[in-house]
PDB file of C-alpha atoms in Angstrom:
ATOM      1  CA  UNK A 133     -60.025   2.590  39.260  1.00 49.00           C
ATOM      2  CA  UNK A 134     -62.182   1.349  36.299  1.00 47.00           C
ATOM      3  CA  UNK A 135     -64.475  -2.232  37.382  1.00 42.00           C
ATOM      4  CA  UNK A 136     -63.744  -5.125  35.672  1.00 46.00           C
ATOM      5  CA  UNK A 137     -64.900  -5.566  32.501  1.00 45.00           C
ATOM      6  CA  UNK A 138     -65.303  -8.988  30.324  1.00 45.00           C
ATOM      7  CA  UNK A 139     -61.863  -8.290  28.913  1.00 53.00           C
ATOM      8  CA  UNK A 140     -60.796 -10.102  26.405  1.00 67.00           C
ATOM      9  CA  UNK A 141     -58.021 -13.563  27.828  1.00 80.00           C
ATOM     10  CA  UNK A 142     -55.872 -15.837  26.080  1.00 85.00           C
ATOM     11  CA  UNK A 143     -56.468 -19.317  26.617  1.00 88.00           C
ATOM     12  CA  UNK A 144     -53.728 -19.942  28.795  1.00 90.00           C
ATOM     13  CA  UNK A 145     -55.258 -17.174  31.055  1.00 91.00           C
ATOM     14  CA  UNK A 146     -58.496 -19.292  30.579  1.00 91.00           C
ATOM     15  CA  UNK A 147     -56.868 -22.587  31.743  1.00 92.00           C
ATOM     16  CA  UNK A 148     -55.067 -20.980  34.575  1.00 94.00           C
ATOM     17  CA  UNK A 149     -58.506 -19.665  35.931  1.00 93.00           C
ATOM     18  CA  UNK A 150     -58.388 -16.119  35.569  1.00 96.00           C
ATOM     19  CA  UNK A 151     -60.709 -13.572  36.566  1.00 96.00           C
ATOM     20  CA  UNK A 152     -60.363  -9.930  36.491  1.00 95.00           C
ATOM     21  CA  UNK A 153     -60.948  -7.785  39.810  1.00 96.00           C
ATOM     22  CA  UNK A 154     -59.837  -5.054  39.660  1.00 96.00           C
ATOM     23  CA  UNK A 155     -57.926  -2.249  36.739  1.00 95.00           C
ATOM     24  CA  UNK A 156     -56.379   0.917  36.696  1.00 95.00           C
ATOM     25  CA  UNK A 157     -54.835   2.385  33.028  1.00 93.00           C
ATOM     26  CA  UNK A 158     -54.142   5.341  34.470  1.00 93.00           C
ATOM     27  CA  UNK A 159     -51.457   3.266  37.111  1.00 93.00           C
ATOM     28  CA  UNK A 160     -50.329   0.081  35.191  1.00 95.00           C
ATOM     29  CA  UNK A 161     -52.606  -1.973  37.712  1.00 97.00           C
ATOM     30  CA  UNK A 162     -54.419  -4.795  37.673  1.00 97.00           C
ATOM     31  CA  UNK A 163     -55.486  -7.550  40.672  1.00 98.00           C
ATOM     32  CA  UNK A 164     -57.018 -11.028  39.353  1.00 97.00           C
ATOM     33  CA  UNK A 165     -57.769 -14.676  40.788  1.00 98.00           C
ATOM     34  CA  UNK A 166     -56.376 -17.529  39.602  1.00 97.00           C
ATOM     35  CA  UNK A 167     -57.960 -21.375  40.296  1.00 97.00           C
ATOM     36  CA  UNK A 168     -55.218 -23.792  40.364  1.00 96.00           C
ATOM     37  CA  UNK A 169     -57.425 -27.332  40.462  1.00 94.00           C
ATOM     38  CA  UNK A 170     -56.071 -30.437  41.137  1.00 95.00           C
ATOM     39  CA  UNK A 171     -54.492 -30.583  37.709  1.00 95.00           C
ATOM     40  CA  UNK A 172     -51.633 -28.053  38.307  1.00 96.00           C
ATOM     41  CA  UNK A 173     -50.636 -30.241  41.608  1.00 95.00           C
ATOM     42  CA  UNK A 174     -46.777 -31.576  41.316  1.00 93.00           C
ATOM     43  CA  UNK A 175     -45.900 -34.525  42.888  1.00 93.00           C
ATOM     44  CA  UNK A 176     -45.274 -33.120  46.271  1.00 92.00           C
ATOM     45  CA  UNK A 177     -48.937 -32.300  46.458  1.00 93.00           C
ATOM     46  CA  UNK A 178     -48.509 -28.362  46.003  1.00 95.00           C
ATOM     47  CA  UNK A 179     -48.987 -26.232  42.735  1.00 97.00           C
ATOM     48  CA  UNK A 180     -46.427 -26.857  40.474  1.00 96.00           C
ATOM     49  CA  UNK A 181     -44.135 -23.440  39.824  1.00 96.00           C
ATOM     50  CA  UNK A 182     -44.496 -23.406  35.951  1.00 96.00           C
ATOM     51  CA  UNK A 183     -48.242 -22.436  36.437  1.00 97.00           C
ATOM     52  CA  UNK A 184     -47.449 -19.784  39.533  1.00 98.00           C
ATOM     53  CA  UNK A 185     -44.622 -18.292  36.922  1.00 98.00           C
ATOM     54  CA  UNK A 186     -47.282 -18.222  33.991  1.00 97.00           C
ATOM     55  CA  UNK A 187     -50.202 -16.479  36.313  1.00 97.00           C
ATOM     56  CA  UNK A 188     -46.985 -14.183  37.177  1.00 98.00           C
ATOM     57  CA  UNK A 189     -46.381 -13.525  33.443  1.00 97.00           C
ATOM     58  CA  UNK A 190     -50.331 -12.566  32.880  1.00 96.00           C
ATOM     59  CA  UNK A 191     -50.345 -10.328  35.547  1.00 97.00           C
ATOM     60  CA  UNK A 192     -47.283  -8.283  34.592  1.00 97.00           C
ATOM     61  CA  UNK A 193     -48.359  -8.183  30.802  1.00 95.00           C
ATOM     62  CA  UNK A 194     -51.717  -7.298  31.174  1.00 94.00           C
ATOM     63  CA  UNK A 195     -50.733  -4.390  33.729  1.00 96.00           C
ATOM     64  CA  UNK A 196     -48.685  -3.584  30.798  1.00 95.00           C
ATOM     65  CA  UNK A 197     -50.857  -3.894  28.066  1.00 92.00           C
ATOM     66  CA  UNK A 198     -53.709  -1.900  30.385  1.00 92.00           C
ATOM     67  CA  UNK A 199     -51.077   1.413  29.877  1.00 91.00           C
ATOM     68  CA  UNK A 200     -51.331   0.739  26.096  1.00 85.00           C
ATOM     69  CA  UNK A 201     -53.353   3.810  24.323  1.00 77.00           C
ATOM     70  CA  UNK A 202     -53.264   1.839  21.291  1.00 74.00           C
ATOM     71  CA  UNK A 203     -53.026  -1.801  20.033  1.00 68.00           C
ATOM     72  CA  UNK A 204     -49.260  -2.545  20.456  1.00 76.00           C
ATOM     73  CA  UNK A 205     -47.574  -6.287  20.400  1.00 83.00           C
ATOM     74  CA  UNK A 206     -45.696  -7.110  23.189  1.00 90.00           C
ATOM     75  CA  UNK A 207     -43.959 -10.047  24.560  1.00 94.00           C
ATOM     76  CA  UNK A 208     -42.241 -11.434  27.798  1.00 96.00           C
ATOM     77  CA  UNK A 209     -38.502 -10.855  27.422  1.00 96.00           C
ATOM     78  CA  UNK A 210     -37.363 -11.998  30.774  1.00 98.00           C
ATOM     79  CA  UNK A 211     -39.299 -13.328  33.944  1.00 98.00           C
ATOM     80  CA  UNK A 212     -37.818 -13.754  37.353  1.00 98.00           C
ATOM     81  CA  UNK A 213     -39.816 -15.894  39.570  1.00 98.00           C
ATOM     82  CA  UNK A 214     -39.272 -15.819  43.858  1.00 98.00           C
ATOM     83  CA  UNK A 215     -41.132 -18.621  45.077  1.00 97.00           C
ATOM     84  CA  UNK A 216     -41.855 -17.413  48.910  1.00 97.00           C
ATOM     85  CA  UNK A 217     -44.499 -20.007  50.160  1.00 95.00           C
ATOM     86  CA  UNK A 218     -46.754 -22.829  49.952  1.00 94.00           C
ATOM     87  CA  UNK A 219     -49.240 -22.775  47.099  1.00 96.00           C
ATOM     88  CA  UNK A 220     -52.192 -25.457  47.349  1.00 96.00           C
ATOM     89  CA  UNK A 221     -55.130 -26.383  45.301  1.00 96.00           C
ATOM     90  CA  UNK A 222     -57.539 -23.470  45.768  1.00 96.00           C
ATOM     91  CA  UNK A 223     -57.823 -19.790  44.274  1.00 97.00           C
ATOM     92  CA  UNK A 224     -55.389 -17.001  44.610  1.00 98.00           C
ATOM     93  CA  UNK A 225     -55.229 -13.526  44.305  1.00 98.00           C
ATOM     94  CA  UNK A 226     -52.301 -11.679  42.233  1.00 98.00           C
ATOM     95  CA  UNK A 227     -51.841  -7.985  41.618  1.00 98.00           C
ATOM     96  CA  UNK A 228     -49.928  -6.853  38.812  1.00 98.00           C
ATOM     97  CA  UNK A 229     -48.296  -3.684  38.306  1.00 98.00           C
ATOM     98  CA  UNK A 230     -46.117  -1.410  36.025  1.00 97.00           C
ATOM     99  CA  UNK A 231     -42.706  -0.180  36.922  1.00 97.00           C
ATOM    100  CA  UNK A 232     -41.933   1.756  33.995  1.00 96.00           C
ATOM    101  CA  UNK A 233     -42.887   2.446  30.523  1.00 93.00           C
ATOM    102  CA  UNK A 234     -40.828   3.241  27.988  1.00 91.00           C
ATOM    103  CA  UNK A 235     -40.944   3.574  23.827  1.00 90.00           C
ATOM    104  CA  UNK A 236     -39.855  -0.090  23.089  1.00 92.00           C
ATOM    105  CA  UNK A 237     -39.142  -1.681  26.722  1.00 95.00           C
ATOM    106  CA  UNK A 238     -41.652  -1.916  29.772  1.00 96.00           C
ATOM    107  CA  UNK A 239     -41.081  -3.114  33.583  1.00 98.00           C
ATOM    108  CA  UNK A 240     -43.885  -4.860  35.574  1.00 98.00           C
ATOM    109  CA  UNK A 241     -44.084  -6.812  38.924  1.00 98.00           C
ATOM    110  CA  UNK A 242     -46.334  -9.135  40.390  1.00 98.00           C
ATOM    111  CA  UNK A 243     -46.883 -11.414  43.308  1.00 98.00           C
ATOM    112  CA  UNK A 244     -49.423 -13.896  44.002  1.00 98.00           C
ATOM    113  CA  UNK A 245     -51.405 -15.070  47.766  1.00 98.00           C
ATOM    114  CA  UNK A 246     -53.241 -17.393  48.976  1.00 96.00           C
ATOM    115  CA  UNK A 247     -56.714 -16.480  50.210  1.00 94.00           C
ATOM    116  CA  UNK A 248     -55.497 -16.061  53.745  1.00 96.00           C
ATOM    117  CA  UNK A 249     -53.488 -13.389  52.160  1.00 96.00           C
ATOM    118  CA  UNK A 250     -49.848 -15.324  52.338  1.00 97.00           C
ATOM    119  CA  UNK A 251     -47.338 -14.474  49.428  1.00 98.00           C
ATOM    120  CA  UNK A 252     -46.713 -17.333  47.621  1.00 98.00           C
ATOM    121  CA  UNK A 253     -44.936 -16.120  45.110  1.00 98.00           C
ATOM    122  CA  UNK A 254     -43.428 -13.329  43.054  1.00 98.00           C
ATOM    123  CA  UNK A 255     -41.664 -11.890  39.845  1.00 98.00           C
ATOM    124  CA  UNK A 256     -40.572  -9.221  38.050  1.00 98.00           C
ATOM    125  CA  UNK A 257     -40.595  -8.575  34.251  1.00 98.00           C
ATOM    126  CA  UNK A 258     -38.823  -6.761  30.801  1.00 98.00           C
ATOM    127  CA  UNK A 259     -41.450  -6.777  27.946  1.00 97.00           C
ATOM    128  CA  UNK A 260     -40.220  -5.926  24.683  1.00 96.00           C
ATOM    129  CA  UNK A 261     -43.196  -3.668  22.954  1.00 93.00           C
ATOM    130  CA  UNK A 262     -43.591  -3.463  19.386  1.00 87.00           C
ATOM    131  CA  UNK A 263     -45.320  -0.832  17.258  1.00 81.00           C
ATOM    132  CA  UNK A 264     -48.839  -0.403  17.036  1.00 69.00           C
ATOM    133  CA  UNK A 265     -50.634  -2.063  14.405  1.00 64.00           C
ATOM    134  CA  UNK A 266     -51.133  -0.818  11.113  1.00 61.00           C
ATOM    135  CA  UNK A 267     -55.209  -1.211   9.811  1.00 60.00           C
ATOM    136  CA  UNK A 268     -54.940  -3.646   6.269  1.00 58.00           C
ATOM    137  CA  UNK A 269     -56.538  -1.462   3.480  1.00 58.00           C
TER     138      UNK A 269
END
């Protein structure tokens, strides 16, 4: 398993407090943290589910886009979110990991704990991946 590097994030991954732990190319793999701060609180006081789904979504494409050997697009076709437990303000730990790669189409999964190590939440994924890029001459 390769250490973490200072890979590159989107912003969203910024705002949603990532940090990676942990890769593995070689398996589709990834583990990260999350902080959800007081800001991603709904109004029953726990972490609102659109920001669980979207750390979801991170960890499934990045385990996919760790198996890519070359710069490829790709983008979230489907998510299915299982929220399983309580998720308060605080970090948590997600793993990410790829089900199957193909040509065009790619499977990941992903689940989320607390620190206590509770599952909080899960998903699976379909990413549609595009072609590699073409250098401009």
């Amino acid at each position: 398993m390769q250490s973490p590097s200072d890979d590159w994030e989107s912003p969203a991954a910024i705002t949603l407090g990532k940090k990676l732990l942990a890769i593995a190319p070689e398996r589709g793999y990834i583990k990260a943290s999350f902080f959800a701060g007081e800001n991603f609180v709904n109004r029953g006081g726990r972490i609102y589910g659109g920001f669980l789904s979207a750390m979801l979504d991170g960890l499934c494409g990045h385990a996919v886009r760790s198996t890519n050997k070359e710069v490829t697009p790709q983008v979230t076709l489907e998510l299915k979110t299982s929220f399983l437990g309580r998720a308060d303000v605080g970090t948590l730990i997600g793993e990410g990991w790829v089900r199957h790669r193909g040509k065009s189409i790619a499977f990941a999964e992903a689940e989320l704990r607390r620190e206590d190590g509770e599952v909080v939440a899960r998903a699976s994924a379909t990413f549609k991946l595009g072609r590699p890029s073409v250098p401009q001459t």
